[in-house]
mmCIF file of C-alpha atoms and ligand atoms in Angstrom:
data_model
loop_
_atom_site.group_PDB
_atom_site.id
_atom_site.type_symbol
_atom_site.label_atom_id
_atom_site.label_comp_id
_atom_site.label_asym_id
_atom_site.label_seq_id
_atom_site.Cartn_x
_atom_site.Cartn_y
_atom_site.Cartn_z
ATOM 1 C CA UNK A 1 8.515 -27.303 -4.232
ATOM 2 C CA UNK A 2 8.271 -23.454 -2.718
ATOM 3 C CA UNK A 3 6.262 -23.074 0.189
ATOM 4 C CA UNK A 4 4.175 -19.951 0.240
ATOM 5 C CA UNK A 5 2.308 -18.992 3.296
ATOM 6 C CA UNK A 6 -1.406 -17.206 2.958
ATOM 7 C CA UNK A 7 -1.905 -14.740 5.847
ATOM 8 C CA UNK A 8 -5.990 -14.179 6.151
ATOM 9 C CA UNK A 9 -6.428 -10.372 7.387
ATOM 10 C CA UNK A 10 -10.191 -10.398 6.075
ATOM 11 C CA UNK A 11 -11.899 -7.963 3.665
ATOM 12 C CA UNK A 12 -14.622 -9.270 1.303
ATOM 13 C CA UNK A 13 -12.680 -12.449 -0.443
ATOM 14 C CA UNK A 14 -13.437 -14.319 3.349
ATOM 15 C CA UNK A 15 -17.048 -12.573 3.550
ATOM 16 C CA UNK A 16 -20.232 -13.866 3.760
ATOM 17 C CA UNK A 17 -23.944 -11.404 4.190
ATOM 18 C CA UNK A 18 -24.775 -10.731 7.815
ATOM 19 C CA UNK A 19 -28.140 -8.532 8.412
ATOM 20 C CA UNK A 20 -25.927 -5.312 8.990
ATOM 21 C CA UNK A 21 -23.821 -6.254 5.166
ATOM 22 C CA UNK A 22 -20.808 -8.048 4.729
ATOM 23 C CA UNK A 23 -18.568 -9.712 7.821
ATOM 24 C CA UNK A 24 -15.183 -11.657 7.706
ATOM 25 C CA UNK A 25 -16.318 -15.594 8.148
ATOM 26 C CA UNK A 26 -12.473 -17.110 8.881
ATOM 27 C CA UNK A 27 -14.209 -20.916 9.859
ATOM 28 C CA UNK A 28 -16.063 -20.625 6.554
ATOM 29 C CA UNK A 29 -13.358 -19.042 4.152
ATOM 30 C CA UNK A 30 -10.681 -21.770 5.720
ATOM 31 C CA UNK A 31 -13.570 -24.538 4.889
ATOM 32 C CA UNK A 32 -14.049 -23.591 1.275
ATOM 33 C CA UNK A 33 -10.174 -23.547 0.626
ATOM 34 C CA UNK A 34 -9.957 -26.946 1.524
ATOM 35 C CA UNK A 35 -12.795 -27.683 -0.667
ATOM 36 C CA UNK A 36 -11.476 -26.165 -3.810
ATOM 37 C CA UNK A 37 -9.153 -28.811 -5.756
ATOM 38 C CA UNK A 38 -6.891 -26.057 -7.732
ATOM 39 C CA UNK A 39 -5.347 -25.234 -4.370
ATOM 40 C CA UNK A 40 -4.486 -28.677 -3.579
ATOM 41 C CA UNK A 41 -0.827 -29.533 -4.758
ATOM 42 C CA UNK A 42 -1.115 -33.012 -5.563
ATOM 43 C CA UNK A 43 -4.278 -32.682 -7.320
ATOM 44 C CA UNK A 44 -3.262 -29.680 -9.263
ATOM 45 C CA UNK A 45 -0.262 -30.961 -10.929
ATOM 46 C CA UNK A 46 3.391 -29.380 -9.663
ATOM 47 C CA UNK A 47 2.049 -25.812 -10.801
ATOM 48 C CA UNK A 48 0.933 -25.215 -7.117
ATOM 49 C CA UNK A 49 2.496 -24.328 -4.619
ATOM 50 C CA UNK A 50 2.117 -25.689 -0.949
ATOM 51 C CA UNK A 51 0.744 -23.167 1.207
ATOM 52 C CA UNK A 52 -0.185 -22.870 4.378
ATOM 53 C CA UNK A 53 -2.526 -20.243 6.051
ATOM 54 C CA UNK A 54 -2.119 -17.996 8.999
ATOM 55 C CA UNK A 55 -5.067 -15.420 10.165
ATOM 56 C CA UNK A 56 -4.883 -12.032 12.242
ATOM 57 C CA UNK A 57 -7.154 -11.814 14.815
ATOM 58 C CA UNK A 58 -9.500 -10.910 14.753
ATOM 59 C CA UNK A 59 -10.361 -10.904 10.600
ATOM 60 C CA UNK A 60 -11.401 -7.046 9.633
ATOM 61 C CA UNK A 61 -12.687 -5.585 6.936
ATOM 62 C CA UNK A 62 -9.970 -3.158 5.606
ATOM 63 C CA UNK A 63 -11.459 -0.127 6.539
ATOM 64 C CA UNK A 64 -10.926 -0.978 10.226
ATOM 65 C CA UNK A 65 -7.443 -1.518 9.176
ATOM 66 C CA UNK A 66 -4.540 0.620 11.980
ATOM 67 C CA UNK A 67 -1.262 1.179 12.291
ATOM 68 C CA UNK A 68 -1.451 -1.461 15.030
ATOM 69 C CA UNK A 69 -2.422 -4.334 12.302
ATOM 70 C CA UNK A 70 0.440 -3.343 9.541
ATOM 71 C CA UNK A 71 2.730 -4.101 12.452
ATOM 72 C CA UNK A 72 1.007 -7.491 13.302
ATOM 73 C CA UNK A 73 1.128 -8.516 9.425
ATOM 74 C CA UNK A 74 4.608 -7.203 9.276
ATOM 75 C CA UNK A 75 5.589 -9.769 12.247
ATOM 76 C CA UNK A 76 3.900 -12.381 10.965
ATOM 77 C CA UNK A 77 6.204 -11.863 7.678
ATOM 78 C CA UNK A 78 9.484 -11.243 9.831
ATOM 79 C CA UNK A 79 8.658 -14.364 11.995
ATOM 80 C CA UNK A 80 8.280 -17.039 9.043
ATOM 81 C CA UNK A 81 10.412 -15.331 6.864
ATOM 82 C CA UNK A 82 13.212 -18.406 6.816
ATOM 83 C CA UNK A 83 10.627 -20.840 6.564
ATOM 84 C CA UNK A 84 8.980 -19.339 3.441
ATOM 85 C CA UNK A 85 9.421 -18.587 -0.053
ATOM 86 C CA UNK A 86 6.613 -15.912 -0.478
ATOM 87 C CA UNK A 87 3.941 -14.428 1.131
ATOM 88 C CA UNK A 88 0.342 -13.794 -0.345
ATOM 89 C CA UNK A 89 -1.551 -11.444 1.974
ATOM 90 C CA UNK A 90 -5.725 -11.555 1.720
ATOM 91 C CA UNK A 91 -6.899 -8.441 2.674
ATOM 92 C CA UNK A 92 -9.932 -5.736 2.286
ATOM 93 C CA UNK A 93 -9.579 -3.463 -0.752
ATOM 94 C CA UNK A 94 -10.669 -0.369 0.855
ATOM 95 C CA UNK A 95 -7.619 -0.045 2.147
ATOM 96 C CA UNK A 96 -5.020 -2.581 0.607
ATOM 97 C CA UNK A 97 -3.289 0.289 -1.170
ATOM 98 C CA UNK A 98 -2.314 1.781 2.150
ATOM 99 C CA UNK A 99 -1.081 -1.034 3.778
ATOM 100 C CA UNK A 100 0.830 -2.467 0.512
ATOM 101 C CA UNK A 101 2.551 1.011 0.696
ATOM 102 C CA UNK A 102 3.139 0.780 4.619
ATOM 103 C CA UNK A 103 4.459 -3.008 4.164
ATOM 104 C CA UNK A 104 7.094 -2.124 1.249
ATOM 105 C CA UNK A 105 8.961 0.150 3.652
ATOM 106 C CA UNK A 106 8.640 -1.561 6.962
ATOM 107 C CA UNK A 107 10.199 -4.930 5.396
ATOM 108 C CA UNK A 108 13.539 -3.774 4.803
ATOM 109 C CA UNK A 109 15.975 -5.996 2.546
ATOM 110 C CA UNK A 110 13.021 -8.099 1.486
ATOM 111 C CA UNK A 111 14.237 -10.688 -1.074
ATOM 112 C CA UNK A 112 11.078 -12.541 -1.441
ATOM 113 C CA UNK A 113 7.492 -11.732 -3.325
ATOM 114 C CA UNK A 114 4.571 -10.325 -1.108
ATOM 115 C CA UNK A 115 1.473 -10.135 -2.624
ATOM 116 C CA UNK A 116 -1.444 -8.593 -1.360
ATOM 117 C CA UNK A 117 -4.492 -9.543 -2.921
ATOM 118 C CA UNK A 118 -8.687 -10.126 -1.983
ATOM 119 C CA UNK A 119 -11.974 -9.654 -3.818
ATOM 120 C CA UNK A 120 -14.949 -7.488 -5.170
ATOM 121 C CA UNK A 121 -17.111 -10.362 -5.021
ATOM 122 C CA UNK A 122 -16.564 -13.117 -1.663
ATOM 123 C CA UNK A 123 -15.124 -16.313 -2.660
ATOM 124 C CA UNK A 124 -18.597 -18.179 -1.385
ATOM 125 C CA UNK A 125 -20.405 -16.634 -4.546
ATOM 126 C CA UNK A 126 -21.037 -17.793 -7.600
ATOM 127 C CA UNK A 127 -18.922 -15.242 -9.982
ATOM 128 C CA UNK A 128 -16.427 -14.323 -7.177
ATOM 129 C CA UNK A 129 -13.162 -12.819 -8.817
ATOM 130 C CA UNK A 130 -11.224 -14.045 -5.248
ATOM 131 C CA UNK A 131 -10.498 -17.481 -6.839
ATOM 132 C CA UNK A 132 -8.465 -16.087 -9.501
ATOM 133 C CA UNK A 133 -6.878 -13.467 -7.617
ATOM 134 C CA UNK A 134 -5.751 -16.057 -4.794
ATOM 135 C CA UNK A 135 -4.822 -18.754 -7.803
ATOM 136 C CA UNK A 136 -2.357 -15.964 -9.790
ATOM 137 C CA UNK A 137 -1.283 -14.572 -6.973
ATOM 138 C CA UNK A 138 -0.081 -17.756 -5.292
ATOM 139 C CA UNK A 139 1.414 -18.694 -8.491
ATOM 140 C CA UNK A 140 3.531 -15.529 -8.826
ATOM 141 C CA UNK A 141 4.742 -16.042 -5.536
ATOM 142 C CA UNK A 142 5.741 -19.208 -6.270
ATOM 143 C CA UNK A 143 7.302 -18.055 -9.115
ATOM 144 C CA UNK A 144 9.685 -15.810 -7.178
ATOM 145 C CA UNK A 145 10.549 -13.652 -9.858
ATOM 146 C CA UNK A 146 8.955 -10.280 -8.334
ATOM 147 C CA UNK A 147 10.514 -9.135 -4.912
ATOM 148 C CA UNK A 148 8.893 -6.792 -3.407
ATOM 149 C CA UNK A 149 5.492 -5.754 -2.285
ATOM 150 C CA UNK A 150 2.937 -5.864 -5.051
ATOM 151 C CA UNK A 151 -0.764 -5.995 -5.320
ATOM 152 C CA UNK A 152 -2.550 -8.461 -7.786
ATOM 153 C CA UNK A 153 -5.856 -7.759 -8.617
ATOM 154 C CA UNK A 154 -7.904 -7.882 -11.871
ATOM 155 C CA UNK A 155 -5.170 -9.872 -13.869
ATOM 156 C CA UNK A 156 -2.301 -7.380 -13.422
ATOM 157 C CA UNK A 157 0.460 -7.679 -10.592
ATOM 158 C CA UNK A 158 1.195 -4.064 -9.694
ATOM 159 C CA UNK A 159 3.880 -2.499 -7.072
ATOM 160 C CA UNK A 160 2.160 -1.732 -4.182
ATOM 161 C CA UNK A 161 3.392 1.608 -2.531
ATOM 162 C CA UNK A 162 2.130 2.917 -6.826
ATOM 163 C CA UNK A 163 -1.490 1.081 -6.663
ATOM 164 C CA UNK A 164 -4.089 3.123 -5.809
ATOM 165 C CA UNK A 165 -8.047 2.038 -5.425
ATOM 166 C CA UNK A 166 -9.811 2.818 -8.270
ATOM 167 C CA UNK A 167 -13.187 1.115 -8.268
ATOM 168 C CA UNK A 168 -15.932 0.619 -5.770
ATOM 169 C CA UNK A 169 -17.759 -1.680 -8.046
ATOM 170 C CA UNK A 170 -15.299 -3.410 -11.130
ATOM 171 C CA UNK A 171 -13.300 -5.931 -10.982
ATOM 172 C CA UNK A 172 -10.239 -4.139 -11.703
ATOM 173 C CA UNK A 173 -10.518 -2.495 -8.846
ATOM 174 C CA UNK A 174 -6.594 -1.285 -9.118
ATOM 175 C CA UNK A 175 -4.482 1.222 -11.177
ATOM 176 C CA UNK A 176 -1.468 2.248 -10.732
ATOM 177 C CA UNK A 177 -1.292 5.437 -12.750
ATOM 178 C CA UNK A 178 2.530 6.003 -12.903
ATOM 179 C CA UNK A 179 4.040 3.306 -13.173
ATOM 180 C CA UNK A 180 3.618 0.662 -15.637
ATOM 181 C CA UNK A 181 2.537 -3.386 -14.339
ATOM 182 C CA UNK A 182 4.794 -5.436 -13.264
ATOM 183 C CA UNK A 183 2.984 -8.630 -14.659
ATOM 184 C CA UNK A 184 -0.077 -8.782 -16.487
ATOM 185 C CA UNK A 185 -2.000 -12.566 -16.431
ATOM 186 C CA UNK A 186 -3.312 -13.425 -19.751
ATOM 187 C CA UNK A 187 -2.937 -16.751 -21.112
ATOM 188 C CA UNK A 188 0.563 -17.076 -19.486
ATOM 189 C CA UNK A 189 1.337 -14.279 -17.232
ATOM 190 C CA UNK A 190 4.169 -11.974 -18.908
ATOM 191 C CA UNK A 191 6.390 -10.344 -16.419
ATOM 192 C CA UNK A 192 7.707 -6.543 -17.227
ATOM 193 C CA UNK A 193 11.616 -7.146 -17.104
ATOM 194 C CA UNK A 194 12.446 -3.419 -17.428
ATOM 195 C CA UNK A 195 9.859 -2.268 -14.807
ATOM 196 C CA UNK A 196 11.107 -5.291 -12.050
ATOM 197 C CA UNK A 197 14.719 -3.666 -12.823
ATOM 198 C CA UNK A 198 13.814 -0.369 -12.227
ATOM 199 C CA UNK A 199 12.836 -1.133 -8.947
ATOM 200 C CA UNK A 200 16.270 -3.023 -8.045
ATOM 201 C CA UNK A 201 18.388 -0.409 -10.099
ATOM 202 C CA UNK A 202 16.701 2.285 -9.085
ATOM 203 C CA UNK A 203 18.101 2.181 -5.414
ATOM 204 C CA UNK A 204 14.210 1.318 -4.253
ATOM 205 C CA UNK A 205 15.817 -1.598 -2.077
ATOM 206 C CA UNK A 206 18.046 0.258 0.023
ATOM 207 C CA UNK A 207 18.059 -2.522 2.189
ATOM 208 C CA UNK A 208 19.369 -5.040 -0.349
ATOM 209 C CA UNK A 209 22.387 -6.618 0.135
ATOM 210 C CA UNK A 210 21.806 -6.692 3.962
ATOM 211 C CA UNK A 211 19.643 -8.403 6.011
ATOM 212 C CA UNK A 212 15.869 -8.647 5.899
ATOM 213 C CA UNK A 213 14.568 -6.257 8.963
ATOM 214 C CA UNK A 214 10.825 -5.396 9.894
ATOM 215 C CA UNK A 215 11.137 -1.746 10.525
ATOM 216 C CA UNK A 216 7.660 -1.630 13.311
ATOM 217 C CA UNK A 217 5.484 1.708 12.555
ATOM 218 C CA UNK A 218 4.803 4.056 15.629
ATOM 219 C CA UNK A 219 1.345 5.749 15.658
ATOM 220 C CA UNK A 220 2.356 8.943 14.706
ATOM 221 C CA UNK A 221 -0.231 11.942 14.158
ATOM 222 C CA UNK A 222 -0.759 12.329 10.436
ATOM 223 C CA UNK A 223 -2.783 14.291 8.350
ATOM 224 C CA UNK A 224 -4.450 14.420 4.918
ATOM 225 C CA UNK A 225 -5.787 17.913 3.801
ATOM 226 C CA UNK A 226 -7.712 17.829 0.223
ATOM 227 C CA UNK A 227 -8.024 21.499 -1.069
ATOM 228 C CA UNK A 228 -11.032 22.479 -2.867
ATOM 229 C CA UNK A 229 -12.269 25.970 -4.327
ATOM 230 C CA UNK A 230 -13.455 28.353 -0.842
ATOM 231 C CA UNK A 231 -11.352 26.252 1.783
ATOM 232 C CA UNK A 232 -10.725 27.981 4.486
ATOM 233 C CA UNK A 233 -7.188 27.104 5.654
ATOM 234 C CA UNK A 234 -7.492 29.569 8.771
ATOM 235 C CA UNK A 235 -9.942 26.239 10.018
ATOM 236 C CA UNK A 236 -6.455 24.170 9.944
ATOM 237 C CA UNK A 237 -4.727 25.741 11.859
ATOM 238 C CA UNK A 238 -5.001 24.092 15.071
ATOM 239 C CA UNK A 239 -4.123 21.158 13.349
ATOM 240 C CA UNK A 240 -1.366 22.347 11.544
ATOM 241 C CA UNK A 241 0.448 24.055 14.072
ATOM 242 C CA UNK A 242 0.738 21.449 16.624
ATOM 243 C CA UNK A 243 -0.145 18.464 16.573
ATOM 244 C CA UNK A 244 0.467 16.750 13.526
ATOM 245 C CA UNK A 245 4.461 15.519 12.722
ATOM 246 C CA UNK A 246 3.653 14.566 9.105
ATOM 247 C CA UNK A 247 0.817 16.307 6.682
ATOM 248 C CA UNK A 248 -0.295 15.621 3.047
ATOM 249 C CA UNK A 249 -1.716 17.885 1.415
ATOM 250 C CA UNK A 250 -3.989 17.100 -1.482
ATOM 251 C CA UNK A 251 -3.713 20.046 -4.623
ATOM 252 C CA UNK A 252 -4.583 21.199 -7.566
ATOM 253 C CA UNK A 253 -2.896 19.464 -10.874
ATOM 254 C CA UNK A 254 1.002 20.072 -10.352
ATOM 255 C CA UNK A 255 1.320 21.286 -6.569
ATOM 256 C CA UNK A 256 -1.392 24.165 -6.914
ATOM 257 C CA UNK A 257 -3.349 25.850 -4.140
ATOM 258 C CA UNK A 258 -6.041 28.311 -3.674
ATOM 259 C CA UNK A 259 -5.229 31.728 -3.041
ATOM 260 C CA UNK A 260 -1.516 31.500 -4.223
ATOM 261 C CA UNK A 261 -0.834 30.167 -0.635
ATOM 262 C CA UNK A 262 -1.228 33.591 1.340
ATOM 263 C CA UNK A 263 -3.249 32.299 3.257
ATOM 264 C CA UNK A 264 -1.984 29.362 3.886
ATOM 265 C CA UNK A 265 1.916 30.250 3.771
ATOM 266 C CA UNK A 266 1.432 31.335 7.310
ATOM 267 C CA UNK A 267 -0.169 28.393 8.746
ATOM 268 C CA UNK A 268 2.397 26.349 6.152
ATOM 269 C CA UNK A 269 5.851 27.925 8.310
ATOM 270 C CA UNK A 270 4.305 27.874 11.784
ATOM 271 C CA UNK A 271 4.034 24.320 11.044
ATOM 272 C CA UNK A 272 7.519 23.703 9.698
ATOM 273 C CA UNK A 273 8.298 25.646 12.840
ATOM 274 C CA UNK A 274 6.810 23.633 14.925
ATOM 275 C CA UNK A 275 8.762 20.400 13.455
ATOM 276 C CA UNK A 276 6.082 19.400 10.651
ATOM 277 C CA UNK A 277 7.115 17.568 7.681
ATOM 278 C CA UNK A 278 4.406 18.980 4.871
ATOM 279 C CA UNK A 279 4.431 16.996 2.010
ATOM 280 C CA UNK A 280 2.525 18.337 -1.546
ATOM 281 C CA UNK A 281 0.481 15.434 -3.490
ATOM 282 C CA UNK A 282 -1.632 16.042 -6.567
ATOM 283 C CA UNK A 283 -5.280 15.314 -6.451
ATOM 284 C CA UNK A 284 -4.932 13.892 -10.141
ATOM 285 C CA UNK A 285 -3.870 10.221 -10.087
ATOM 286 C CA UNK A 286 -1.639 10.876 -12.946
ATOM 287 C CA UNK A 287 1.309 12.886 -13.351
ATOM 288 C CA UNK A 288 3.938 14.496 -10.928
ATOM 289 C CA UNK A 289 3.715 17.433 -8.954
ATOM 290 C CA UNK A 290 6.278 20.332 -9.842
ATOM 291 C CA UNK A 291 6.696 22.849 -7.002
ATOM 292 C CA UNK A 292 6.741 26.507 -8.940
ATOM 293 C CA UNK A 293 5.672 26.080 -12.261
ATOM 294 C CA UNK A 294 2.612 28.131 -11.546
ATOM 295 C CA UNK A 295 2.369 31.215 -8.794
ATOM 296 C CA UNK A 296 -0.193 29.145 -7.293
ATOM 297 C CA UNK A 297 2.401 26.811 -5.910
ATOM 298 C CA UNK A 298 5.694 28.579 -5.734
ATOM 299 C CA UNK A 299 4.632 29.537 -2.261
ATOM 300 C CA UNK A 300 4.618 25.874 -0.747
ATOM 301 C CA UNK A 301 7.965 25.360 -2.154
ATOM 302 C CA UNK A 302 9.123 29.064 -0.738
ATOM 303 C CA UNK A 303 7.793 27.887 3.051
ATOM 304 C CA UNK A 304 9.738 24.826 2.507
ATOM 305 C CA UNK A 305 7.504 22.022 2.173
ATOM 306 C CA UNK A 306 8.387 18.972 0.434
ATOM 307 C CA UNK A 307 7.122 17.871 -3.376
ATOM 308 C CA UNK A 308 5.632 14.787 -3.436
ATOM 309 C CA UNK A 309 6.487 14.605 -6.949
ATOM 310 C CA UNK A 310 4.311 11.526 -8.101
ATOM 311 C CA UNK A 311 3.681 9.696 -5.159
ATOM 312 C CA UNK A 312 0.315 8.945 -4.268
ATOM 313 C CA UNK A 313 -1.140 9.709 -0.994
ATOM 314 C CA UNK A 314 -1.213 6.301 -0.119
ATOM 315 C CA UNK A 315 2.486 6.043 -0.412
ATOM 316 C CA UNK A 316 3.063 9.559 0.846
ATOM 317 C CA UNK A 317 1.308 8.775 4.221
ATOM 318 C CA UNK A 318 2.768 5.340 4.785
ATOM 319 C CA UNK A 319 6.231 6.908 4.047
ATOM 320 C CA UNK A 320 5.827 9.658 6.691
ATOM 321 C CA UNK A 321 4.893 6.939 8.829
ATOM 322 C CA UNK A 322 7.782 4.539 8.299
ATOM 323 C CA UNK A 323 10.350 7.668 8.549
ATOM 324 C CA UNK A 324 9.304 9.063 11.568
ATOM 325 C CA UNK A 325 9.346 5.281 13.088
ATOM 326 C CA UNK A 326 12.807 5.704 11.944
ATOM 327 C CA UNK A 327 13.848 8.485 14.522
ATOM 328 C CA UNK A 328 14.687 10.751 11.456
ATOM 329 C CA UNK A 329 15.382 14.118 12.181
ATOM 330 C CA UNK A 330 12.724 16.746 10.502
ATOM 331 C CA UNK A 331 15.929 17.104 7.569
ATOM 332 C CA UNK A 332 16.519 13.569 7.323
ATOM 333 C CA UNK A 333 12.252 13.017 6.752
ATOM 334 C CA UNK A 334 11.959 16.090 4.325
ATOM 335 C CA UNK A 335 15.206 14.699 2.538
ATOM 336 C CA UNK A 336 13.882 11.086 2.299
ATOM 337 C CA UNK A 337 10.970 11.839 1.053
ATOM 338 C CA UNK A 338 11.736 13.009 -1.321
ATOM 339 C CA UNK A 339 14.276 10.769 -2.376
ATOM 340 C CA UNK A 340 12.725 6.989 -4.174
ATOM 341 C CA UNK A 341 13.272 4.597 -1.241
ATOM 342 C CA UNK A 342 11.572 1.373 -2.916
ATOM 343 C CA UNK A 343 10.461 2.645 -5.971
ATOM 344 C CA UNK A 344 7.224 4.568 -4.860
ATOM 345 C CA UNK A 345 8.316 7.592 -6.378
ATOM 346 C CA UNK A 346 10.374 8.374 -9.453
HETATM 347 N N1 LIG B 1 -14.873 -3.159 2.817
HETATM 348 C C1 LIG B 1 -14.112 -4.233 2.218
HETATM 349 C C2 LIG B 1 -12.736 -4.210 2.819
HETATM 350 O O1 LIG B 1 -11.940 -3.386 2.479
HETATM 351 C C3 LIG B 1 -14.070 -4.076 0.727
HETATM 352 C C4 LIG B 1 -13.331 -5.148 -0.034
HETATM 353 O O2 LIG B 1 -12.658 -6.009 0.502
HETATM 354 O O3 LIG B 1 -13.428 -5.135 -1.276
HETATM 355 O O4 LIG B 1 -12.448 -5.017 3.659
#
């Protein structure tokens, strides 16, 4: 029988109402798991797995989340790797999409499902979605079928360094806008063979065929920069002349920017001078950004900052991370990322 292991890092599925709104309740969450009867093996018929479950200390909600805390979760993964046949990680929505994206490149060669997954509603109320989330998702782990680091939320099982957040207030509080599910859960959950091969084909597991390794992240100073009509880049540039290694910038549709970059071109190459990495995301969910189609963004490509193509910013941050943990040099990082590493970009 597979042995999964449930590591509790809070957000609302372990919640219960405080005066000051919603707090991680670990003694209560661990109680009401015992009480429910699906999750019990022997009373469940051979459909469930065992499980065990872990928590970080202390339990946060996901917005507190740090670099600090992917690296705990990672260990926790790297140390009961052997022992283990998945991993099903409970964790905040706020920012599950970030750390789904941070875990699929830290665990390097990983031959085993991780599934993130949590809750709009806590598992102590009435219509709570956690129950099914924790249910399919410890299923699909058990299952061993998907590999990698996915997020299951709403009935679909999506790869994690694509999902992005997409509701405050639904139930499907995931999309992953391009790239298709890798399960969906109807009546039997139907995995998507061709997307699950894309990601080993692909070269998204560079790591495969060696060794599992946790790669640990390094707080290194990132930065996200939306654009929006009357920005006024000469207020960056502080920022993005020294002291950030890594910066995302948020545009327009397909790489585009206010001002056809004069403006910002300077502030764009004293950075790159200075040993930035500037990658180019699209504010639209959907689609891919293409350096030079319009004037408006032939410039970022011209100072020599890298397309993001379709990653999303998620991915794109949690990437610059993991490759500057690395030791890349400033090529290496500008080459990587723009090169599909475990199948976060296309
Ligand atoms: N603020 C919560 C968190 O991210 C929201 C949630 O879990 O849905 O921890």
């Amino acid at each position: 029988m597979p042995k999964i292991l449930i590591i509790n890092t809070g957000g609302t599925i372990s919640m219960v109402p405080s005066q000051r709104g919603y707090v991680p309740d670990g003694a209560g969450f661990r109680a009401r798991l015992s009480r429910m009867e699906l999750l019990r093996p022997q009373e469940a018929g051979s459909a469930m797995p065992q499980w065990e479950l872990v928590e970080t200390e202390p339990l946060l909600d996901s917005s507190n989340m740090t670099v600090s805390d992917w690296n705990r979760i990672g260990k926790l993964i790297a140390e009961n790797y052997a022992a283990y046949d998945g991993f099903v990680i409970l964790h905040g929505t706020d920012t599950m999409a970030y750390t789904a994206s941070a875990l699929s490149f830290m665990l390097e060669g990983l031959d085993k499902p991780v599934i993130l997954t949590g809750a709009q509603i806590p598992l102590g109320e009435i219509r709570s979605d956690g129950r099914d989330n924790l249910i399919n998702s410890l299923l699909i782990a058990a299952e061993g079928r998907v590999r990698e680091v996915c997020i299951f939320f709403g009935g679909k099982l999506l790869r994690g360094n694509r999902a992005t957040k997409y509701s405050a207030d639904e139930l499907i509080a995931f999309v992953s806008p391009n790239f298709p599910p890798l399960a969906e859960a109807g009546i039997t959950v139907v995995y998507n063979e061709a997307a699950m091969q894309q990601a080993e084909k692909g070269g998204s597991k560079p790591g495969s065929g060696t060794d599992f390794r946790l790669q640990l992240l390094d707080e290194i100073p990132i930065g996200v920069i939306k654009v929006f009509p009357g920005i006024q880049f000469s207020l960056f540039e502080q920022i993005l002349t020294e002291k950030l290694r890594g910066i995302v910038i948020e545009t327009f549709g397909a790489g585009n920017i206010p001002g056809g970059g004069n403006e910002l071109l300077p502030l764009v190459k004293k950075a790159l001078e200075h040993g930035s990495v500037i990658t180019v995301c699209s504010q639209c969910p959907q689609g891919t950004v293409t350096l030079g189609t319009y004037e408006t963004s032939s410039a970022l490509a011209e100072a020599g900052a890298v397309s993001g193509r379709d990653l999303t910013t998620e991915a794109a941050v949690a990437k610059l991370y993991y490759l500057f943990s690395k030791g890349f040099s400033v090529g290496e990082v500008k080459r990587l990322m723009a090169t599909p590493l475990r199948g976060e970009e296309r």
